[in-house]
Amino acid sequence: MDVASTGSAYILDALGAEGIDTLFGVIGEGNAHLLDAVNDRDIEFQQARHEQAGVTMADGAARTKQGVTACTLTHGPGVTNGATGIAAADRDNIPIVILVGDTSIEGRETSLQYLDHPTFASPISVYQTRIETPVTIPEVLERAFDRARTRSGPVLVEVPADVQEGEAPDEEYTPSARPRQRVRPDERHVEEAASLLDDADHPVILAGGGAVRSDAGQEIATLAEHVGAPIATTYFGRSLLDEAHPMVSGIAGTFMSPANDDLLWDADVAVVVGARLSGKTTRYGELYADADVIQIDIDEESIGTHQEPAIGIRADARETVADLIHRCETDPERASSVAQTIERAPSPWADGFEERPDQIDPREFTLELSERVPDDAILTVGSGNNTGFPAVFHELGADASMLINGNFGTMGYSLPAALGAKAAAPDRPVVCYTGDGALIQVIQEIETAVRLELPLLVAVFNDSSYGIIRHRQNLVHDRETGSTYDSPDFVDIAEGFGANGAVIRSADDLSVVEEYYDADPDVPLVLDARTIPEVSRPGFPPY
């Protein structure tokens, strides 16, 4: 049968109809027929070197596009390898349709790499399904894309070989028509929230990733100016507004800014917009403990997960905040006072940095790098000790964005996420922040960046350790076990893959960044920053 008339070709055409122009993943026996059909379709296959990275590339692209993406894995070990990437996307509500190529339905349970993929993926995805026959492809795919968009998470679709190789259905594919809707708030809840704000002496606003996804920045800024409340953000919320806005007080929680240290402890009403109030956001219950919390979230399960709110509003963030603006009393005097407090707050680097002849303070490295990166950069951030440095010391420009897997803490997230972000936004600069331990787990993806001609900066905090584990061990046990090692030469490795590399021991060494951007590169630049190991991330200890 001509591949153009098969189920595989139909599936790829359906992806195109859903707005997918790039398919991420890794080829294997199970999805080889599907990927062969790429040759005759207007869809590009961008292959990673490991399935976790393939899923995470789709994750980074989805966050950058703010829409659904797709990837494909082979059956059995392909799915188990990809599971960490799927779970990370699930925790952060990232919509990805994952096509799993499987053996034929008949005899599948006796095949070498058999796995009940839907059951396996049930705890780490929002929906799981199987295409049983070619004729059901349209129905199943339409439902899969609908679930990914409306439930905002990864969806797994098992595609057996006989469906891939079978005759394509006659039915023309119709894209899932139900867009994600802006849910209006209950007016009674809005009135109650407005009443709390009118009676507040020290109101604050905490904005998270849900506020960013709802595009609620302008409304939140207006509400802040209206009632005189600082705008603190979670890590996920950092790209909500230009951080030079006079009411933006910086990041809250574990990595809390000096301005927020002045403003948040006395809060008597906290308007929490699209944030879960996790331990890292509230300093494990210390912040907002005595405040009346107004929690606004489109996801009902996020409301009250960590702290019971005085008022919980399940609705779209932008719509709800817009309604609050019109119902709250203005307090220009308090707004002026808050703006002055923010302006007078010292910078996090006011006390300077540590100096050594052959190593750089990771805080200084981050700050100096941020000054050399264009204002519209996309940043991806890893997990571990290195996480805190971009949170505090990389100043975001007005058009910048930051991608972080903050709800699963996945090592090895930031590099493949950066590749996906660059694939989705090729005209924007991309910076990947990673620890040396995390990079080792996905270092093969530097080759992916070279092969796919995805230029980006890979900023490695090289302290020759699993940093945060090392710091905690020394704090609790006064010794280190399994957390230190001799890091490899990342420049040699990068160059072996065809990328560029440079060792960074001082701020002067970062002149290589300007040279890199001036050269209009088509491969990554790996910055092997030899950081001072004793410098822990902001907020540690105790957080």
Coordinates of C-alpha atoms in Angstrom, one line a residue:
M1 CA 0.0 0.0 0.0
D2 CA 1.2 3.5 -0.9
V3 CA 2.3 5.2 2.4
A4 CA 0.3 8.3 1.3
S5 CA -2.9 6.4 1.8
T6 CA -2.1 4.8 5.1
G7 CA -3.2 5.5 8.6
S8 CA 0.3 7.0 9.3
A9 CA -0.2 9.6 6.6
Y10 CA -3.7 10.4 7.8
I11 CA -2.4 10.9 11.4
L12 CA 0.3 13.3 10.2
D13 CA -2.3 15.3 8.1
A14 CA -4.4 15.4 11.2
L15 CA -1.5 16.9 13.2
G16 CA -1.1 19.5 10.5
A17 CA -4.8 20.4 10.7
E18 CA -4.4 20.8 14.5
G19 CA -1.6 23.4 13.9
I20 CA 1.3 21.1 14.5
D21 CA 4.3 21.7 12.2
T22 CA 6.9 19.9 14.3
L23 CA 6.9 16.4 15.7
F24 CA 9.4 15.8 18.5
G25 CA 10.6 12.4 19.8
V26 CA 12.8 9.4 19.1
I27 CA 12.3 6.7 16.4
G28 CA 11.9 3.0 17.2
E29 CA 10.4 -0.1 15.9
G30 CA 6.9 0.9 17.0
N31 CA 6.7 4.3 15.3
A32 CA 9.0 3.8 12.3
H33 CA 6.1 3.5 9.9
L34 CA 4.5 6.7 11.2
L35 CA 7.8 8.6 10.8
D36 CA 8.4 7.3 7.4
A37 CA 5.3 9.1 6.3
V38 CA 6.9 12.4 7.4
N39 CA 8.8 12.4 4.1
D40 CA 5.7 13.2 2.2
R41 CA 4.1 15.7 4.6
D42 CA 4.6 19.3 5.6
I43 CA 5.7 18.4 9.1
E44 CA 9.2 18.3 10.5
F45 CA 10.5 15.5 12.7
Q46 CA 13.0 16.8 15.3
Q47 CA 14.7 13.8 16.9
A48 CA 16.3 13.8 20.4
R49 CA 18.8 11.3 21.5
H50 CA 16.7 10.1 24.5
E51 CA 13.0 9.8 24.9
Q52 CA 12.9 12.0 28.1
A53 CA 14.5 14.7 26.1
G54 CA 12.1 14.2 23.2
V55 CA 9.1 14.7 25.4
T56 CA 10.8 17.7 27.1
M57 CA 11.5 19.3 23.8
A58 CA 7.8 19.2 23.1
D59 CA 7.3 20.6 26.6
G60 CA 9.6 23.6 25.9
A61 CA 7.9 24.2 22.6
A62 CA 4.4 24.1 24.1
R63 CA 5.4 26.6 26.8
T64 CA 6.9 28.9 24.2
K65 CA 4.0 28.7 21.8
Q66 CA 1.5 28.7 24.7
G67 CA -0.3 25.9 22.8
V68 CA -0.4 22.2 22.3
T69 CA 2.5 20.3 20.7
A70 CA 3.1 16.7 19.7
C71 CA 5.8 14.0 20.1
T72 CA 6.2 10.4 19.3
L73 CA 7.8 7.5 21.1
T74 CA 8.2 3.8 20.4
H75 CA 6.5 1.2 22.6
G76 CA 7.7 -0.3 25.9
P77 CA 11.1 1.1 26.9
G78 CA 10.5 4.1 24.7
V79 CA 7.6 5.1 26.9
T80 CA 9.3 4.2 30.2
N81 CA 12.3 6.3 29.1
G82 CA 10.0 9.2 28.3
A83 CA 8.0 8.9 31.5
T84 CA 10.0 11.5 33.4
G85 CA 9.3 14.1 30.7
I86 CA 5.6 13.1 30.7
A87 CA 5.3 13.4 34.4
A88 CA 7.1 16.8 34.4
A89 CA 4.6 18.1 31.8
D90 CA 1.7 16.7 33.8
R91 CA 2.7 18.5 37.0
D92 CA 3.1 21.8 35.1
N93 CA -0.1 21.5 33.0
I94 CA 1.7 21.4 29.7
P95 CA -0.5 20.2 26.7
I96 CA 1.3 17.6 24.6
V97 CA -0.2 14.8 22.5
I98 CA 2.1 11.8 22.7
L99 CA 1.8 9.3 19.9
V100 CA 3.1 5.9 21.0
G101 CA 3.8 3.5 18.1
D102 CA 3.0 -0.1 19.2
T103 CA 3.0 -3.6 17.8
S104 CA -0.2 -4.9 16.1
I105 CA -3.2 -5.5 18.3
E106 CA -3.2 -9.2 17.7
G107 CA -0.5 -10.9 19.8
R108 CA 0.6 -7.6 21.3
E109 CA 0.6 -9.0 24.9
T110 CA 3.2 -11.6 24.0
S111 CA 5.5 -9.2 22.1
L112 CA 9.1 -8.5 23.5
Q113 CA 8.5 -4.9 24.5
Y114 CA 4.9 -5.2 25.6
L115 CA 3.5 -2.6 28.0
D116 CA 0.0 -1.5 28.8
H117 CA 0.8 2.1 27.9
P118 CA -2.5 3.7 28.9
T119 CA -2.4 2.1 32.3
F120 CA 1.2 2.9 32.8
A121 CA 0.7 6.6 31.8
S122 CA -2.5 7.0 33.8
P123 CA -0.9 8.6 36.9
I124 CA 1.2 11.0 34.9
S125 CA -1.1 12.3 32.1
V126 CA -4.6 13.8 31.8
Y127 CA -5.9 11.3 29.3
Q128 CA -4.9 8.0 27.8
T129 CA -6.4 6.2 24.8
R130 CA -5.8 3.7 22.0
I131 CA -6.7 3.8 18.3
E132 CA -8.2 0.3 17.8
T133 CA -8.9 0.5 14.0
P134 CA -7.9 2.9 11.2
V135 CA -11.5 4.1 10.8
T136 CA -11.5 5.5 14.4
I137 CA -8.4 7.6 13.9
P138 CA -10.4 10.9 13.4
E139 CA -12.5 10.4 16.5
V140 CA -9.7 9.4 18.8
L141 CA -7.3 12.1 17.7
E142 CA -9.9 14.9 17.9
R143 CA -10.7 13.8 21.4
A144 CA -7.0 13.6 22.3
F145 CA -6.3 17.2 21.2
D146 CA -9.5 18.4 22.9
R147 CA -8.4 16.8 26.2
A148 CA -4.8 18.2 25.9
R149 CA -6.2 21.7 25.4
T150 CA -9.1 21.8 27.8
R151 CA -7.5 19.8 30.6
S152 CA -4.1 21.3 29.9
G153 CA -1.8 18.4 30.2
P154 CA -0.1 15.5 28.3
V155 CA -2.3 13.0 26.5
L156 CA -1.0 9.5 25.5
V157 CA -2.4 7.9 22.3
E158 CA -1.4 4.4 21.5
V159 CA -1.1 3.7 17.8
P160 CA -0.8 0.0 16.9
A161 CA 1.2 -1.0 13.8
D162 CA -1.9 -2.3 12.0
V163 CA -3.5 1.1 12.4
Q164 CA -0.4 2.9 11.1
E165 CA -0.1 0.5 8.1
G166 CA -3.8 0.1 7.4
E167 CA -5.9 2.1 4.9
A168 CA -6.6 5.6 5.8
P169 CA -10.2 6.5 6.6
D170 CA -12.3 8.3 4.0
E171 CA -13.5 10.8 6.5
E172 CA -11.9 14.2 6.3
Y173 CA -10.3 15.2 9.6
T174 CA -11.9 18.1 11.4
P175 CA -9.7 19.7 14.1
S176 CA -11.0 19.8 17.6
A177 CA -13.3 22.8 17.7
R178 CA -13.6 23.5 21.4
P179 CA -11.1 26.2 22.4
R180 CA -10.1 26.7 26.0
Q181 CA -12.7 29.0 27.3
R182 CA -12.4 31.9 29.7
V183 CA -14.6 30.9 32.6
R184 CA -16.4 33.9 34.2
P185 CA -16.2 34.2 38.0
D186 CA -19.2 34.0 40.3
E187 CA -20.2 37.6 40.9
R188 CA -21.0 36.9 44.6
H189 CA -17.4 35.6 45.1
V190 CA -16.0 38.7 43.4
E191 CA -18.1 41.0 45.6
E192 CA -16.8 39.1 48.7
A193 CA -13.2 39.4 47.5
A194 CA -13.6 43.1 46.8
S195 CA -15.0 43.6 50.3
L196 CA -12.0 41.9 51.9
L197 CA -9.6 44.1 49.8
D198 CA -11.5 47.3 50.8
D199 CA -11.0 46.5 54.4
A200 CA -7.3 45.5 54.1
D201 CA -4.4 47.5 55.5
H202 CA -1.7 45.5 53.8
P203 CA -3.0 43.8 50.7
V204 CA -0.6 41.9 48.4
I205 CA -0.9 40.2 45.1
L206 CA 0.9 36.9 44.3
A207 CA 0.9 36.0 40.6
G208 CA 1.9 32.5 39.3
G209 CA 2.1 30.6 36.1
G210 CA -1.7 30.5 35.8
A211 CA -1.7 34.3 35.5
V212 CA 0.9 34.1 32.8
R213 CA -1.1 31.5 30.8
S214 CA -4.2 33.7 31.2
D215 CA -2.3 36.8 29.9
A216 CA -3.5 38.7 33.0
G217 CA -0.5 40.9 33.4
Q218 CA -2.1 44.2 32.5
E219 CA -5.2 43.6 34.6
I220 CA -3.0 42.6 37.6
A221 CA -0.9 45.7 37.2
T222 CA -4.1 47.9 37.1
L223 CA -5.5 46.2 40.2
A224 CA -2.2 46.7 42.1
E225 CA -2.1 50.4 41.3
H226 CA -5.8 50.6 42.2
V227 CA -5.7 49.1 45.7
G228 CA -2.1 49.8 46.5
A229 CA -0.8 46.2 46.6
P230 CA 2.7 45.0 45.6
I231 CA 2.9 42.4 42.8
A232 CA 5.0 39.4 44.0
T233 CA 5.5 36.5 41.7
T234 CA 6.2 32.8 42.0
Y235 CA 9.1 31.5 39.9
F236 CA 6.5 30.6 37.2
G237 CA 5.1 34.1 37.3
R238 CA 8.3 36.0 36.7
S239 CA 7.6 36.8 33.0
L240 CA 4.1 38.1 33.7
L241 CA 5.2 41.8 33.6
D242 CA 8.2 44.0 32.9
E243 CA 10.1 43.7 36.2
A244 CA 10.8 47.4 36.0
H245 CA 7.1 48.1 36.7
P246 CA 6.9 50.2 39.9
M247 CA 4.5 47.8 41.6
V248 CA 6.4 44.6 40.8
S249 CA 8.2 43.6 44.0
G250 CA 10.0 40.5 42.7
I251 CA 10.0 36.9 43.4
A252 CA 8.4 35.6 46.6
G253 CA 9.0 32.5 48.8
T254 CA 12.2 30.5 48.8
F255 CA 14.2 33.0 46.7
M256 CA 12.4 36.1 48.2
S257 CA 13.5 39.5 47.0
P258 CA 14.5 42.2 49.5
A259 CA 11.4 44.3 48.6
N260 CA 9.1 41.4 49.3
D261 CA 10.9 40.8 52.6
D262 CA 9.7 44.3 53.6
L263 CA 6.2 44.0 52.1
L264 CA 4.8 40.4 52.5
W265 CA 5.2 39.5 56.1
D266 CA 2.5 42.0 57.3
A267 CA 0.0 41.0 54.6
D268 CA -3.6 40.8 55.9
V269 CA -5.1 40.0 52.5
A270 CA -3.4 38.1 49.7
V271 CA -4.9 37.9 46.2
V272 CA -3.3 34.7 44.8
V273 CA -3.7 34.5 41.0
G274 CA -2.8 31.3 39.3
A275 CA -0.5 30.0 42.0
R276 CA -0.8 26.9 44.2
L277 CA 0.7 28.3 47.4
S278 CA 3.2 25.5 47.6
G279 CA 5.8 25.3 50.3
K280 CA 8.4 27.0 48.2
T281 CA 6.0 29.9 47.5
T282 CA 4.9 30.4 51.1
R283 CA 8.2 29.5 52.8
Y284 CA 6.5 26.4 54.0
G285 CA 3.5 28.1 55.5
E286 CA 5.3 31.1 57.1
L287 CA 4.1 33.6 54.6
Y288 CA 0.3 34.6 54.5
A289 CA -0.3 32.5 57.6
D290 CA -2.4 35.3 59.1
A291 CA -3.8 36.7 55.9
D292 CA -7.2 36.2 54.3
V293 CA -6.3 34.5 51.1
I294 CA -8.3 35.1 47.9
Q295 CA -7.3 32.3 45.5
I296 CA -8.1 32.6 41.9
D297 CA -7.4 29.6 39.6
I298 CA -9.0 27.9 36.6
D299 CA -8.1 24.5 38.1
E300 CA -10.4 23.7 41.0
E301 CA -8.0 21.1 42.3
S302 CA -5.3 23.8 42.8
I303 CA -7.6 25.8 45.1
G304 CA -6.9 25.0 48.8
T305 CA -4.3 22.3 47.9
H306 CA -1.8 23.8 50.3
Q307 CA -3.7 26.4 52.3
E308 CA -7.4 26.9 52.7
P309 CA -8.4 30.2 51.2
A310 CA -11.0 32.6 52.7
I311 CA -12.4 32.8 49.2
G312 CA -11.7 30.4 46.4
I313 CA -12.7 31.5 42.9
R314 CA -12.6 28.9 40.1
A315 CA -12.4 31.1 37.1
D316 CA -10.2 32.6 34.4
A317 CA -7.5 34.8 36.0
R318 CA -7.8 37.8 33.6
E319 CA -11.6 37.9 33.8
T320 CA -11.7 37.7 37.6
V321 CA -9.0 40.4 38.2
A322 CA -10.7 42.7 35.6
D323 CA -14.0 42.3 37.6
L324 CA -12.2 43.1 40.9
I325 CA -10.8 46.3 39.5
H326 CA -14.3 47.8 39.0
R327 CA -15.5 46.7 42.5
C328 CA -12.6 47.8 44.7
E329 CA -12.0 51.1 46.3
T330 CA -8.9 53.0 45.2
D331 CA -6.0 53.8 47.5
P332 CA -3.5 56.0 45.7
E333 CA -1.6 56.9 48.9
R334 CA -0.9 53.3 49.7
A335 CA 0.0 52.6 46.1
S336 CA 2.6 55.4 46.2
S337 CA 4.0 54.1 49.5
V338 CA 4.4 50.6 48.1
A339 CA 6.1 51.8 45.0
Q340 CA 8.5 53.8 47.2
T341 CA 9.3 50.8 49.3
I342 CA 10.1 48.8 46.2
E343 CA 12.3 51.5 44.8
R344 CA 14.2 51.9 48.0
A345 CA 14.8 48.2 48.5
P346 CA 18.4 47.1 48.1
S347 CA 19.4 44.9 45.2
P348 CA 20.1 41.2 46.0
W349 CA 23.8 41.8 45.1
A350 CA 24.2 44.9 47.3
D351 CA 26.7 43.1 49.5
G352 CA 28.9 42.1 46.6
F353 CA 30.3 38.7 45.6
E354 CA 32.9 36.3 46.8
E355 CA 36.2 36.4 44.8
R356 CA 38.7 33.6 44.0
P357 CA 41.4 33.6 41.4
D358 CA 40.2 30.5 39.5
Q359 CA 36.5 30.4 40.3
I360 CA 33.5 32.7 39.9
D361 CA 30.7 33.3 42.3
P362 CA 27.6 31.8 40.7
R363 CA 25.6 34.9 41.6
E364 CA 28.0 37.1 39.8
F365 CA 28.1 34.7 36.8
T366 CA 24.3 34.9 36.5
L367 CA 24.1 38.7 36.9
E368 CA 26.9 39.3 34.4
L369 CA 25.5 36.9 31.9
S370 CA 22.0 38.5 32.2
E371 CA 23.6 41.8 31.2
R372 CA 24.9 40.3 28.0
V373 CA 21.7 38.5 26.9
P374 CA 19.1 40.3 24.8
D375 CA 16.0 41.5 26.5
D376 CA 13.7 39.1 24.6
A377 CA 15.5 35.9 25.7
I378 CA 13.8 32.7 26.6
L379 CA 15.4 31.2 29.7
T380 CA 15.1 27.6 30.8
V381 CA 16.1 26.7 34.3
G382 CA 17.1 23.3 35.8
S383 CA 16.7 21.9 39.3
G384 CA 19.0 21.8 42.2
N385 CA 21.3 24.4 43.8
N386 CA 21.6 26.3 40.4
T387 CA 17.8 27.0 40.3
G388 CA 18.0 29.9 42.7
F389 CA 20.6 32.0 40.8
P390 CA 18.5 32.8 37.7
A391 CA 15.5 33.3 40.0
V392 CA 17.2 36.2 41.7
F393 CA 20.2 37.4 39.6
H394 CA 19.0 37.2 36.0
E395 CA 17.0 40.4 35.4
L396 CA 14.3 39.7 32.9
G397 CA 13.7 42.2 30.0
A398 CA 10.2 43.3 29.1
D399 CA 9.8 40.6 26.4
A400 CA 11.7 37.8 28.2
S401 CA 10.2 34.6 29.4
M402 CA 11.4 31.9 31.8
L403 CA 10.6 28.1 31.6
I404 CA 11.1 26.0 34.7
N405 CA 9.8 22.6 35.8
G406 CA 9.1 23.8 39.3
N407 CA 6.5 21.2 40.3
F408 CA 8.5 18.0 39.7
G409 CA 12.1 19.1 40.1
T410 CA 13.4 17.2 37.1
M411 CA 17.2 17.1 36.6
G412 CA 18.0 17.4 33.0
Y413 CA 14.9 19.4 32.1
S414 CA 16.5 22.7 31.0
L415 CA 18.6 21.6 28.0
P416 CA 15.9 19.8 26.0
A417 CA 13.4 22.4 27.0
A418 CA 15.7 25.0 25.6
L419 CA 15.9 23.1 22.3
G420 CA 12.1 22.9 22.1
A421 CA 11.8 26.6 22.9
K422 CA 14.4 27.5 20.2
A423 CA 12.6 25.3 17.7
A424 CA 9.3 27.0 18.4
A425 CA 10.8 30.5 18.4
P426 CA 13.9 30.5 16.2
D427 CA 14.3 34.2 16.1
R428 CA 14.5 34.6 19.9
P429 CA 17.7 34.0 21.9
V430 CA 17.6 31.1 24.3
V431 CA 19.6 30.6 27.4
C432 CA 19.7 27.2 29.2
Y433 CA 20.8 27.3 32.9
T434 CA 21.9 24.0 34.2
G435 CA 24.0 22.4 36.9
D436 CA 26.9 20.1 35.9
G437 CA 25.2 17.1 37.5
A438 CA 22.0 17.7 35.5
L439 CA 23.8 18.3 32.3
I440 CA 25.6 15.0 32.5
Q441 CA 22.2 13.3 32.5
V442 CA 21.2 14.8 29.1
I443 CA 24.6 15.8 27.6
Q444 CA 24.0 13.9 24.4
E445 CA 21.4 16.5 23.5
I446 CA 24.2 19.0 22.7
E447 CA 24.6 16.8 19.6
T448 CA 20.8 17.3 18.9
A449 CA 21.3 21.1 19.0
V450 CA 24.2 20.9 16.6
R451 CA 22.4 18.5 14.2
L452 CA 19.2 20.6 14.2
E453 CA 21.1 23.9 14.0
L454 CA 19.6 25.3 17.2
P455 CA 22.0 28.0 18.5
L456 CA 21.7 28.7 22.2
L457 CA 23.7 29.5 25.3
V458 CA 24.2 26.6 27.7
A459 CA 25.3 28.1 31.0
V460 CA 26.7 25.4 33.3
F461 CA 27.1 26.0 37.0
N462 CA 30.0 23.6 37.4
D463 CA 30.7 23.1 41.2
S464 CA 31.6 19.4 40.8
S465 CA 28.7 18.3 42.9
Y466 CA 25.0 17.7 43.3
G467 CA 25.1 21.1 44.9
I468 CA 21.9 21.3 47.0
I469 CA 22.4 17.8 48.3
R470 CA 26.0 18.6 49.2
H471 CA 24.9 21.8 51.1
R472 CA 22.2 19.9 53.0
Q473 CA 24.6 17.1 53.9
N474 CA 27.1 19.5 55.3
L475 CA 24.4 21.4 57.2
V476 CA 22.9 18.3 58.8
H477 CA 25.7 15.7 58.9
D478 CA 28.8 17.8 58.5
R479 CA 30.0 15.5 55.8
E480 CA 29.4 14.6 52.2
T481 CA 28.3 11.2 50.8
G482 CA 27.9 10.6 47.1
S483 CA 27.3 14.3 46.3
T484 CA 30.7 15.3 45.0
Y485 CA 32.8 14.2 42.0
D486 CA 35.3 15.4 39.4
S487 CA 33.3 17.0 36.5
P488 CA 34.5 16.3 33.0
D489 CA 35.8 19.0 30.7
F490 CA 32.5 20.3 29.2
V491 CA 34.3 22.4 26.6
D492 CA 36.0 19.3 25.2
I493 CA 32.6 17.4 25.2
A494 CA 30.8 20.3 23.5
E495 CA 33.5 20.6 20.8
G496 CA 33.4 16.9 20.3
F497 CA 29.7 17.2 19.4
G498 CA 30.4 20.1 17.1
A499 CA 29.4 23.0 19.5
N500 CA 31.5 25.8 20.8
G501 CA 32.7 26.0 24.4
A502 CA 34.4 28.3 26.8
V503 CA 35.6 28.0 30.4
I504 CA 34.4 30.9 32.6
R505 CA 36.4 31.8 35.7
S506 CA 35.7 35.5 35.9
A507 CA 33.3 38.1 34.5
D508 CA 36.0 39.1 32.0
D509 CA 35.7 35.7 30.4
L510 CA 32.1 36.4 29.4
S511 CA 33.3 38.6 26.5
V512 CA 32.9 35.3 24.6
V513 CA 29.1 35.8 24.8
E514 CA 29.2 39.1 22.8
E515 CA 31.5 37.4 20.3
Y516 CA 29.1 34.5 20.0
Y517 CA 26.1 36.7 19.3
D518 CA 28.1 38.8 16.8
A519 CA 29.0 35.7 14.8
D520 CA 25.4 34.8 14.1
P521 CA 26.0 31.2 15.1
D522 CA 24.1 28.0 14.1
V523 CA 25.5 25.8 17.0
P524 CA 25.3 26.2 20.8
L525 CA 27.9 27.8 23.0
V526 CA 28.6 25.9 26.2
L527 CA 29.8 28.1 29.1
D528 CA 31.6 25.9 31.6
A529 CA 31.5 28.3 34.6
R530 CA 33.8 27.0 37.4
T531 CA 31.7 28.3 40.3
I532 CA 32.6 28.5 43.9
P533 CA 31.1 25.4 45.5
E534 CA 30.5 26.9 48.9
V535 CA 28.1 29.5 47.6
S536 CA 24.6 28.1 48.1
R537 CA 21.5 29.2 46.3
P538 CA 19.5 32.2 47.8
G539 CA 17.3 31.2 50.7
F540 CA 19.5 28.3 51.9
P541 CA 19.4 27.5 54.7
P542 CA 16.7 26.8 55.7
Y543 CA 14.7 26.6 52.4

